[in-house]
Coordinates of C-alpha atoms in Angstrom, one line a residue:
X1 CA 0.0 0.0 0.0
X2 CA 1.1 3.6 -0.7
X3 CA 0.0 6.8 0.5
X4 CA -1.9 8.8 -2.1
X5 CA -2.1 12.3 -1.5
X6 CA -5.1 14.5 -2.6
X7 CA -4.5 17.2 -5.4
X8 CA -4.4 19.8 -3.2
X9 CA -2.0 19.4 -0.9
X10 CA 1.5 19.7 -1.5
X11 CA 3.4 15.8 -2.8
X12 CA 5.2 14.0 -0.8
X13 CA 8.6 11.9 -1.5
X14 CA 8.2 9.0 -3.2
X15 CA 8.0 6.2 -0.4
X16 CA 6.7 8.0 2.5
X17 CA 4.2 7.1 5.0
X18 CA 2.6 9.8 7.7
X19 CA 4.0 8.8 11.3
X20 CA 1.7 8.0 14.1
X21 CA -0.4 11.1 14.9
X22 CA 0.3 12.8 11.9
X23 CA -2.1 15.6 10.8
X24 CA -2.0 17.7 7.2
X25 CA -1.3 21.2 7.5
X26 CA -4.9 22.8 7.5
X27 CA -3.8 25.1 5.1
X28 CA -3.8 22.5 2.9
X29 CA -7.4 22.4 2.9
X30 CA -9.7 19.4 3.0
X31 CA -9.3 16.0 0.6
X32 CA -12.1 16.2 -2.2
X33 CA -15.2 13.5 -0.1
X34 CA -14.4 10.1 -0.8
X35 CA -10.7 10.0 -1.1
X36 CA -8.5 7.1 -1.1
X37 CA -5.3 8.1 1.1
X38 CA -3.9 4.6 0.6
X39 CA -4.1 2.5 -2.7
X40 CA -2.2 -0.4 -3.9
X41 CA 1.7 0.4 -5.6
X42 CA 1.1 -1.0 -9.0
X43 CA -2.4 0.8 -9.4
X44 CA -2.0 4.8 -9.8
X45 CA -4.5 7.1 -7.9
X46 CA -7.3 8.2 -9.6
X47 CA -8.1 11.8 -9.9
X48 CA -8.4 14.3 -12.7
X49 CA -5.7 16.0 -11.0
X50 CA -3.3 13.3 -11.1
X51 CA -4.0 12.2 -14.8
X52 CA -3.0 15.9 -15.9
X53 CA -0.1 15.9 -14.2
X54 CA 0.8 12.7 -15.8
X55 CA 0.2 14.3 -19.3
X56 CA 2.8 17.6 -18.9
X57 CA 5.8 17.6 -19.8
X58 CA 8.3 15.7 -17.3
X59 CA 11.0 18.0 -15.5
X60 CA 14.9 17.3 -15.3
X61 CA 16.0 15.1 -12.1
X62 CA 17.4 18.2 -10.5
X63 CA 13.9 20.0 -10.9
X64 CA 12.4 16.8 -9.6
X65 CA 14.6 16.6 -6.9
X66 CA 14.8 19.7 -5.7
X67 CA 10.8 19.5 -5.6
X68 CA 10.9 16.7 -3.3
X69 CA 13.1 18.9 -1.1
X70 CA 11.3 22.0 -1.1
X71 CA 7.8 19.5 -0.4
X72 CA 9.3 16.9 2.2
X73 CA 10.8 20.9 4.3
X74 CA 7.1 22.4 3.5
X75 CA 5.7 19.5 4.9
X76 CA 7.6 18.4 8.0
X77 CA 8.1 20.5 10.7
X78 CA 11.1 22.8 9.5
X79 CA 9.5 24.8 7.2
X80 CA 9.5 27.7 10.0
X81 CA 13.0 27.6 9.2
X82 CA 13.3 26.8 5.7
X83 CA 10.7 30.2 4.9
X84 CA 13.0 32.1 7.6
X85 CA 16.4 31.0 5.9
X86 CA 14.8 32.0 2.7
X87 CA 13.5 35.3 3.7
X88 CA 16.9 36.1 5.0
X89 CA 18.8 35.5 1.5
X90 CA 15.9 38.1 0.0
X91 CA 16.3 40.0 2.8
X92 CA 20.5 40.2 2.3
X93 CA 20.1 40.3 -1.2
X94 CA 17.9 43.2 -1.2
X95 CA 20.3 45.0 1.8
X96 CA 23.0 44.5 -0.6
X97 CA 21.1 45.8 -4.1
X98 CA 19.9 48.7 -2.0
X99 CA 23.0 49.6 0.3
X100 CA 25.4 49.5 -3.3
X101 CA 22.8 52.5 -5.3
X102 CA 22.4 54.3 -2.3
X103 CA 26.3 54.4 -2.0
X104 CA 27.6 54.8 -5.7
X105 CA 28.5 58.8 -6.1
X106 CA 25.8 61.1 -8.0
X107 CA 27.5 62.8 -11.2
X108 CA 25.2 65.9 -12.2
X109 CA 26.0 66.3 -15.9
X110 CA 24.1 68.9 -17.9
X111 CA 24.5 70.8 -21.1
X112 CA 26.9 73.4 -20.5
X113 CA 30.0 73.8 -19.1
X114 CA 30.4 74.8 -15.5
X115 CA 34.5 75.7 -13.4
X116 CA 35.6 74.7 -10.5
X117 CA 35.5 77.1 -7.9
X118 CA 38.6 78.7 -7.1
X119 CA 40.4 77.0 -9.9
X120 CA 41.3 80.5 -11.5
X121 CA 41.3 80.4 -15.3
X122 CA 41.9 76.6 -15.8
X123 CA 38.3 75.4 -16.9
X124 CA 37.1 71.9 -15.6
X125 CA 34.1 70.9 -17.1
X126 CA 31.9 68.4 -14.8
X127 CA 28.4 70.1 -16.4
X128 CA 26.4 72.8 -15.1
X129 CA 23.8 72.4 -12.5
X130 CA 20.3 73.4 -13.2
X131 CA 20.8 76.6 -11.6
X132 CA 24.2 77.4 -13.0
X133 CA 22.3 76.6 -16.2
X134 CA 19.2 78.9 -15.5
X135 CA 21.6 81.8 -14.3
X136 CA 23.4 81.4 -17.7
X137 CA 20.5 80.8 -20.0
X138 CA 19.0 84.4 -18.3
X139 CA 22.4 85.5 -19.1
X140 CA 22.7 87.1 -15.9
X141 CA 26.2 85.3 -15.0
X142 CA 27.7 88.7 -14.8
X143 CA 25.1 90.6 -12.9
X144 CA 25.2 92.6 -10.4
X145 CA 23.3 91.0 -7.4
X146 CA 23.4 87.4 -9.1
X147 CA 25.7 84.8 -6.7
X148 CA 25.6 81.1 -7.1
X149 CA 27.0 79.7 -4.6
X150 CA 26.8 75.8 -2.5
X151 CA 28.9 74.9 -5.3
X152 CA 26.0 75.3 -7.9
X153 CA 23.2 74.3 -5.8
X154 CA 21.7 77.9 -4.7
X155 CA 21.6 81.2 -5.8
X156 CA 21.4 84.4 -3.9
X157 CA 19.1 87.5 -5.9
X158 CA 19.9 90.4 -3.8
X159 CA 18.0 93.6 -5.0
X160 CA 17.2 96.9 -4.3
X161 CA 13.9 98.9 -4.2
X162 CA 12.9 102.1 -5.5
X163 CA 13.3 104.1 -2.3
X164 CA 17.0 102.9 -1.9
X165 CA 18.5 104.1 -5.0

């Protein structure tokens, strides 16, 4: 005699018989009414289910095997830790994705070309911030009252009214 599983619940490894006071995961749901759980070796269990399965295509033996694993893990009583070893590697996987583009330097590059402060006349072109850009496209770099300053990243409009002339 072999143990047939239903459909719905998850396949166990070829061979394997429920211990003594054994009970199916309830999230498995209940076996469709009448089910056989044990039939005889040489005759195959008969479900709809089962003669599907039997009509796909067949997988490698590593697919298989590693099938058997994953069921037998999901099955017994260390899938707590199979689900928690697996959510760790995500977990790392995802630290390490995120940790490596939050780390990797920002290069502003825009149309123009923008100098080094204090460089003097020697012109290093790394591209223009949007403001630098702005400040130039207004062509305004040589006004009176215009400062860009924080390296590109403000600028200060300093004015005055009409009473102050």
């Amino acid at each position: 005699m072999k143990f047939n599983a239903p459909p719905n619940w998850p396949q166990p490894p070829a061979g394997w018989t429920p211990p003594p006071n054994w009970f199916p995961d309830p999230a498995w749901g209940p076996a469709p009414d009448g089910w056989q759980f044990w039939v005889e070796e040489a005759q195959p269990a008969s479900s709809p289910a089962t003669t599907r399965r039997r009509k796909k295509k067949k997988t490698s033996s590593v697919l298989t095997r590693l099938k058997s694993i994953w069921v037998s893990a999901v099955s017994s009583g260390s899938r707590h830790w199979v689900f928690g070893g697996a959510g760790l590697i995500v977990g790392l996987l995802l630290g390490v994705v995120v940790g490596a583009g939050a780390s990797s330097p920002v290069t502003s590059v825009a149309s123009g070309s923008g100098t080094v402060p204090g460089a003097g006349s020697a012109d290093m072109s790394f591209g223009s911030t949007p403001i630098e850009t702005a400040v130039e496209d207004c062509g305004l770099t040589d006004a009176a009252g215009i400062t860009v300053g924080d390296e590109g990243h403000s600028v200060a409009i300093q004015t005055t009214g009409d009473e102050n002339t």
